Amino acid sequence: STQEKTLQICVVGSGPAGFYTAQHLLKQHPQAHVDIYEKQPVPFGLVRFGVAPDHPEVKNVINTFTQTAHSGRCAFWGNVEVGRDVTVPELREAYHAVVLSYGAEDHRALEIPGEELPGVCSARAFVGWYNGLPENRELEPDLSGDTAVILGQGNVALDVARILLTPPEHLERTDITKAALGVLRQSRVKTVWLVGRRGPLQVAFTIKVPRPRKRLTELLLRTATEKPGPEEAARRASASRAWGLRFFRSPQQVLPSPDGRRAAGVRLAVTRLEGVGEATRAVPTGDMEDLPCGLVLSSVGYKSRPVDPSVPFDSKLGVIPNVEGRVMDVPGLYCSGWVKRGPTGVIATTMTDSFLTGQMLLQDLKAGLLPSGPRPGYAAIQALLSSRGVRPVSFSDWEKLDAEEVARGQGTGKPREKLVDPQEMLRLLGH
Ligand code: FAD
């Protein structure tokens, strides 16, 4: 029967890695059935909770993911946290193969004194807040000071700087949350500094789409490295909002306010580059510089967490140790996306590496390395989840929430008003 021939695959995480892995397997194997488990009640990972609201075109990949989810051989199970609601060994028992695509949910710490002061927050949390990530919905960053310092100069740092400086009326027709828009409307932040340890040639902005990105990068570098002429200097002095790059600066300490209660600045060590090529390093010159500010955003990278004690994890690199997506020493277990490669690279990079993982899995299947005989798949997991009081959210449930969000946005000209409270989402679904 078809039941017996079905290749039962489990994917953990519904971001680009999860969806692209599923897409590849469904396309290349006519008997594959893929279940995607997701801890949030809603799908799409960082496409929903990371990509900036003023970059809506990036989110078009959601259409492709939706097509995949509509396949009769694919199912989405949201509101299921792997490692808590169901374990990886339980999944491995129920499926022929398990692919871990759960991304990078932590941020790297600065590891400097004062980091814990109020007024310091991770760019990850700030991004989660303006994008409606449930765990960050109550962040309410303090934007009452006139200067914000962002530690880091990557793409995420740029997104955050842009959101802080964009006049709120330009964000009104995006899917930014109502609450974030309200706080941004009251913002007094006028100046944003992006601080980096290295120089203009090493910054980590993506130069992806040749034209617009390249122009942006050129502009960034030019404004950062050239002295403005008198006219430009006057224009900048009168502009209400400004930003700048501080190169060759390494954060040493977050400086407390006089009463010690909150952040009031950052102490930076001046650095210079030593060595050549790959071995180039930023080393301190001994000079220090203090940058006063009311808000410090640390943007020095995302980091994956271990999901389950049965899965090997390299805590230094923050990835699951793997060879081309095959998890080391665990047959039938695979990984893709940021948890496989580390938290760098755009959606297109994630797509390529997810297809590759899918390919390795199918090679192993052909070589007889996956369990033979039928596997129960979701039937077994559903029984476990229901015994534990967990009620998964299906893709058609998500489509109801999606319609609700779109409807709520309509009155104000927004593409959607995101639901940010998981309890409310479940209530709307009658769970
Ligand atoms: P994620 O997208 O993080 O997906 C992982 C999923 O796994 C999440 O849905 C998560 O909830 C789920 N999960 C985690 N733990 C569990 C668990 N225990 N059980 C079940 N599910 C779990 N790329 C671009 O191309 N263009 C952009 O403009 C762009 N902007 C970005 C902006 C920001 C702020 C960030 C951080 C990234 C941006 N990227 C952009 C990069 C892009 O988002 C990533 O390349 C991509 O999302 C990585 O995919 P992933 O599936 O590995 O991880």
Short mmCIF file of N, CA and C in Angstrom, two decimals, residues 285-375:
data_model
loop_
_atom_site.label_atom_id
_atom_site.label_comp_id
_atom_site.label_asym_id
_atom_site.label_seq_id
_atom_site.Cartn_x
_atom_site.Cartn_y
_atom_site.Cartn_z
N THR A 285 44.95 50.22 20.33
CA THR A 285 46.12 51.12 20.29
C THR A 285 46.44 51.66 21.68
N GLY A 286 45.51 51.50 22.63
CA GLY A 286 45.69 52.06 23.97
C GLY A 286 44.83 53.30 24.19
N ASP A 287 44.37 53.93 23.10
CA ASP A 287 43.50 55.11 23.24
C ASP A 287 42.06 54.68 23.55
N MET A 288 41.37 55.51 24.33
CA MET A 288 39.98 55.24 24.68
C MET A 288 39.11 56.40 24.23
N GLU A 289 37.81 56.10 24.00
CA GLU A 289 36.86 57.14 23.61
C GLU A 289 35.52 56.82 24.28
N ASP A 290 34.88 57.81 24.89
CA ASP A 290 33.56 57.60 25.48
C ASP A 290 32.49 58.20 24.59
N LEU A 291 31.47 57.41 24.28
CA LEU A 291 30.34 57.89 23.47
C LEU A 291 29.11 57.94 24.38
N PRO A 292 28.65 59.14 24.74
CA PRO A 292 27.45 59.21 25.56
C PRO A 292 26.21 58.81 24.75
N CYS A 293 25.26 58.13 25.38
CA CYS A 293 24.03 57.74 24.68
C CYS A 293 22.99 57.29 25.69
N GLY A 294 21.74 57.25 25.24
CA GLY A 294 20.66 56.80 26.11
C GLY A 294 20.26 55.36 25.86
N LEU A 295 20.69 54.82 24.72
CA LEU A 295 20.29 53.46 24.36
C LEU A 295 21.49 52.76 23.72
N VAL A 296 21.75 51.55 24.18
CA VAL A 296 22.82 50.74 23.58
C VAL A 296 22.18 49.48 23.00
N LEU A 297 22.40 49.23 21.72
CA LEU A 297 21.87 48.02 21.08
C LEU A 297 23.05 47.15 20.67
N SER A 298 23.11 45.94 21.21
CA SER A 298 24.24 45.09 20.83
C SER A 298 23.83 44.23 19.65
N SER A 299 24.63 44.33 18.60
CA SER A 299 24.31 43.61 17.36
C SER A 299 25.55 42.87 16.89
N VAL A 300 26.02 41.96 17.74
CA VAL A 300 27.24 41.24 17.39
C VAL A 300 26.95 39.79 17.01
N GLY A 301 25.71 39.49 16.66
CA GLY A 301 25.42 38.18 16.10
C GLY A 301 24.36 37.39 16.84
N TYR A 302 23.74 36.49 16.09
CA TYR A 302 22.77 35.56 16.65
C TYR A 302 23.51 34.28 17.04
N LYS A 303 22.84 33.39 17.74
CA LYS A 303 23.48 32.17 18.20
C LYS A 303 22.44 31.07 18.35
N SER A 304 22.76 29.86 17.93
CA SER A 304 21.80 28.75 18.10
C SER A 304 21.89 28.18 19.50
N ARG A 305 20.81 27.56 19.93
CA ARG A 305 20.78 26.87 21.22
C ARG A 305 20.77 25.37 20.97
N PRO A 306 21.27 24.58 21.94
CA PRO A 306 21.08 23.13 21.82
C PRO A 306 19.60 22.81 22.01
N VAL A 307 19.07 21.85 21.26
CA VAL A 307 17.63 21.62 21.31
C VAL A 307 17.26 20.49 22.26
N ASP A 308 18.16 19.53 22.41
CA ASP A 308 17.81 18.30 23.09
C ASP A 308 19.15 17.61 23.46
N PRO A 309 19.26 17.06 24.67
CA PRO A 309 20.55 16.47 25.07
C PRO A 309 21.01 15.34 24.17
N SER A 310 20.12 14.76 23.39
CA SER A 310 20.52 13.63 22.54
C SER A 310 21.19 14.10 21.24
N VAL A 311 21.17 15.41 21.00
CA VAL A 311 21.72 15.93 19.74
C VAL A 311 23.07 16.59 20.00
N PRO A 312 24.14 16.16 19.30
CA PRO A 312 25.43 16.81 19.52
C PRO A 312 25.34 18.31 19.23
N PHE A 313 26.12 19.10 19.97
CA PHE A 313 26.08 20.54 19.77
C PHE A 313 27.46 21.12 20.02
N ASP A 314 27.91 21.97 19.12
CA ASP A 314 29.19 22.63 19.26
C ASP A 314 28.93 24.00 19.87
N SER A 315 29.10 24.12 21.20
CA SER A 315 28.68 25.38 21.84
C SER A 315 29.64 26.52 21.51
N LYS A 316 30.85 26.18 21.08
CA LYS A 316 31.77 27.25 20.71
C LYS A 316 31.35 27.90 19.39
N LEU A 317 31.07 27.10 18.39
CA LEU A 317 30.63 27.65 17.10
C LEU A 317 29.13 27.93 17.09
N GLY A 318 28.41 27.37 18.06
CA GLY A 318 26.97 27.56 18.11
C GLY A 318 26.25 26.88 16.96
N VAL A 319 26.71 25.71 16.55
CA VAL A 319 26.05 24.96 15.48
C VAL A 319 25.97 23.48 15.84
N ILE A 320 25.16 22.72 15.13
CA ILE A 320 25.15 21.27 15.27
C ILE A 320 26.27 20.73 14.38
N PRO A 321 27.23 20.00 14.97
CA PRO A 321 28.34 19.50 14.15
C PRO A 321 27.81 18.57 13.05
N ASN A 322 28.19 18.85 11.80
CA ASN A 322 27.62 18.09 10.69
C ASN A 322 28.57 18.07 9.52
N VAL A 323 28.39 17.08 8.66
CA VAL A 323 29.10 17.07 7.39
C VAL A 323 28.06 17.18 6.29
N GLU A 324 28.06 18.29 5.61
CA GLU A 324 27.08 18.60 4.56
C GLU A 324 25.64 18.34 4.99
N GLY A 325 25.35 18.63 6.26
CA GLY A 325 23.97 18.48 6.73
C GLY A 325 23.68 17.16 7.43
N ARG A 326 24.62 16.20 7.37
CA ARG A 326 24.44 14.96 8.13
C ARG A 326 25.00 15.19 9.53
N VAL A 327 24.14 15.08 10.54
CA VAL A 327 24.60 15.31 11.91
C VAL A 327 25.61 14.23 12.28
N MET A 328 26.75 14.66 12.83
CA MET A 328 27.85 13.74 13.14
C MET A 328 27.38 12.64 14.09
N ASP A 329 27.69 11.42 13.74
CA ASP A 329 27.46 10.25 14.59
C ASP A 329 26.00 9.92 14.88
N VAL A 330 25.05 10.57 14.22
CA VAL A 330 23.65 10.21 14.44
C VAL A 330 22.96 9.92 13.10
N PRO A 331 22.96 8.65 12.69
CA PRO A 331 22.34 8.30 11.40
C PRO A 331 20.86 8.69 11.39
N GLY A 332 20.39 9.18 10.25
CA GLY A 332 18.97 9.54 10.12
C GLY A 332 18.65 10.92 10.67
N LEU A 333 19.66 11.62 11.18
CA LEU A 333 19.44 12.98 11.69
C LEU A 333 20.23 13.97 10.84
N TYR A 334 19.55 15.05 10.42
CA TYR A 334 20.13 16.02 9.50
C TYR A 334 19.91 17.44 10.03
N CYS A 335 20.58 18.41 9.43
CA CYS A 335 20.31 19.80 9.81
C CYS A 335 20.47 20.69 8.58
N SER A 336 19.80 21.85 8.63
CA SER A 336 19.91 22.82 7.53
C SER A 336 19.71 24.23 8.06
N GLY A 337 20.17 25.21 7.30
CA GLY A 337 19.98 26.61 7.67
C GLY A 337 20.98 27.10 8.71
N TRP A 338 20.55 28.07 9.49
CA TRP A 338 21.48 28.73 10.42
C TRP A 338 22.02 27.80 11.50
N VAL A 339 21.24 26.79 11.88
CA VAL A 339 21.72 25.88 12.91
C VAL A 339 22.80 24.95 12.34
N LYS A 340 22.85 24.86 11.03
CA LYS A 340 23.85 24.03 10.35
C LYS A 340 25.12 24.84 10.06
N ARG A 341 24.96 26.06 9.57
CA ARG A 341 26.09 26.86 9.07
C ARG A 341 26.53 27.96 10.00
N GLY A 342 25.70 28.28 11.00
CA GLY A 342 25.93 29.49 11.79
C GLY A 342 25.06 30.60 11.24
N PRO A 343 24.86 31.66 12.09
CA PRO A 343 23.83 32.65 11.77
C PRO A 343 24.29 33.73 10.80
N THR A 344 24.72 33.33 9.62
CA THR A 344 25.06 34.32 8.59
C THR A 344 24.47 33.87 7.27
N GLY A 345 24.26 34.82 6.41
CA GLY A 345 23.78 34.48 5.07
C GLY A 345 22.32 34.84 4.91
N VAL A 346 21.99 35.21 3.68
CA VAL A 346 20.64 35.65 3.35
C VAL A 346 19.76 34.43 3.04
N ILE A 347 18.52 34.70 2.71
CA ILE A 347 17.57 33.63 2.46
C ILE A 347 18.04 32.74 1.30
N ALA A 348 18.64 33.36 0.28
CA ALA A 348 19.11 32.57 -0.87
C ALA A 348 20.21 31.59 -0.46
N THR A 349 21.10 32.01 0.44
CA THR A 349 22.15 31.11 0.93
C THR A 349 21.51 29.94 1.68
N THR A 350 20.51 30.28 2.48
CA THR A 350 19.81 29.26 3.27
C THR A 350 19.11 28.26 2.34
N MET A 351 18.58 28.76 1.24
CA MET A 351 17.92 27.88 0.28
C MET A 351 18.92 26.87 -0.29
N THR A 352 20.05 27.36 -0.74
CA THR A 352 21.05 26.48 -1.35
C THR A 352 21.48 25.40 -0.36
N ASP A 353 21.74 25.79 0.87
CA ASP A 353 22.26 24.80 1.81
C ASP A 353 21.17 23.83 2.24
N SER A 354 19.90 24.27 2.21
CA SER A 354 18.80 23.37 2.57
C SER A 354 18.57 22.34 1.47
N PHE A 355 18.66 22.77 0.21
CA PHE A 355 18.55 21.81 -0.90
C PHE A 355 19.65 20.76 -0.79
N LEU A 356 20.84 21.20 -0.41
CA LEU A 356 21.97 20.28 -0.28
C LEU A 356 21.71 19.24 0.81
N THR A 357 21.18 19.68 1.95
CA THR A 357 20.84 18.74 3.02
C THR A 357 19.81 17.73 2.52
N GLY A 358 18.79 18.23 1.80
CA GLY A 358 17.77 17.33 1.25
C GLY A 358 18.38 16.27 0.35
N GLN A 359 19.34 16.73 -0.46
CA GLN A 359 20.02 15.83 -1.38
C GLN A 359 20.80 14.73 -0.63
N MET A 360 21.48 15.11 0.45
CA MET A 360 22.25 14.14 1.24
C MET A 360 21.32 13.10 1.84
N LEU A 361 20.17 13.58 2.33
CA LEU A 361 19.20 12.66 2.93
C LEU A 361 18.74 11.63 1.90
N LEU A 362 18.44 12.10 0.69
CA LEU A 362 17.95 11.18 -0.34
C LEU A 362 19.05 10.22 -0.81
N GLN A 363 20.29 10.71 -0.80
CA GLN A 363 21.41 9.82 -1.12
C GLN A 363 21.50 8.69 -0.09
N ASP A 364 21.36 9.06 1.18
CA ASP A 364 21.42 8.06 2.26
C ASP A 364 20.28 7.05 2.13
N LEU A 365 19.11 7.55 1.75
CA LEU A 365 17.97 6.66 1.56
C LEU A 365 18.29 5.63 0.48
N LYS A 366 18.82 6.12 -0.64
CA LYS A 366 19.19 5.24 -1.76
C LYS A 366 20.22 4.21 -1.34
N ALA A 367 21.16 4.64 -0.50
CA ALA A 367 22.25 3.75 -0.07
C ALA A 367 21.79 2.80 1.03
N GLY A 368 20.51 2.86 1.41
CA GLY A 368 19.99 1.94 2.42
C GLY A 368 20.38 2.31 3.84
N LEU A 369 20.71 3.57 4.08
CA LEU A 369 21.17 3.98 5.40
C LEU A 369 20.04 4.46 6.34
N LEU A 370 18.83 4.59 5.78
CA LEU A 370 17.72 5.00 6.63
C LEU A 370 16.92 3.75 7.02
N PRO A 371 16.17 3.81 8.14
CA PRO A 371 15.43 2.62 8.58
C PRO A 371 14.50 2.11 7.48
N SER A 372 14.42 0.80 7.33
CA SER A 372 13.48 0.25 6.34
C SER A 372 12.17 -0.06 7.06
N GLY A 373 11.13 -0.36 6.30
CA GLY A 373 9.82 -0.65 6.90
C GLY A 373 9.07 0.63 7.20
N PRO A 374 7.75 0.53 7.37
CA PRO A 374 6.94 1.73 7.55
C PRO A 374 7.19 2.42 8.90
N ARG A 375 6.94 3.71 8.91
CA ARG A 375 7.01 4.48 10.16
C ARG A 375 5.67 5.20 10.35
#
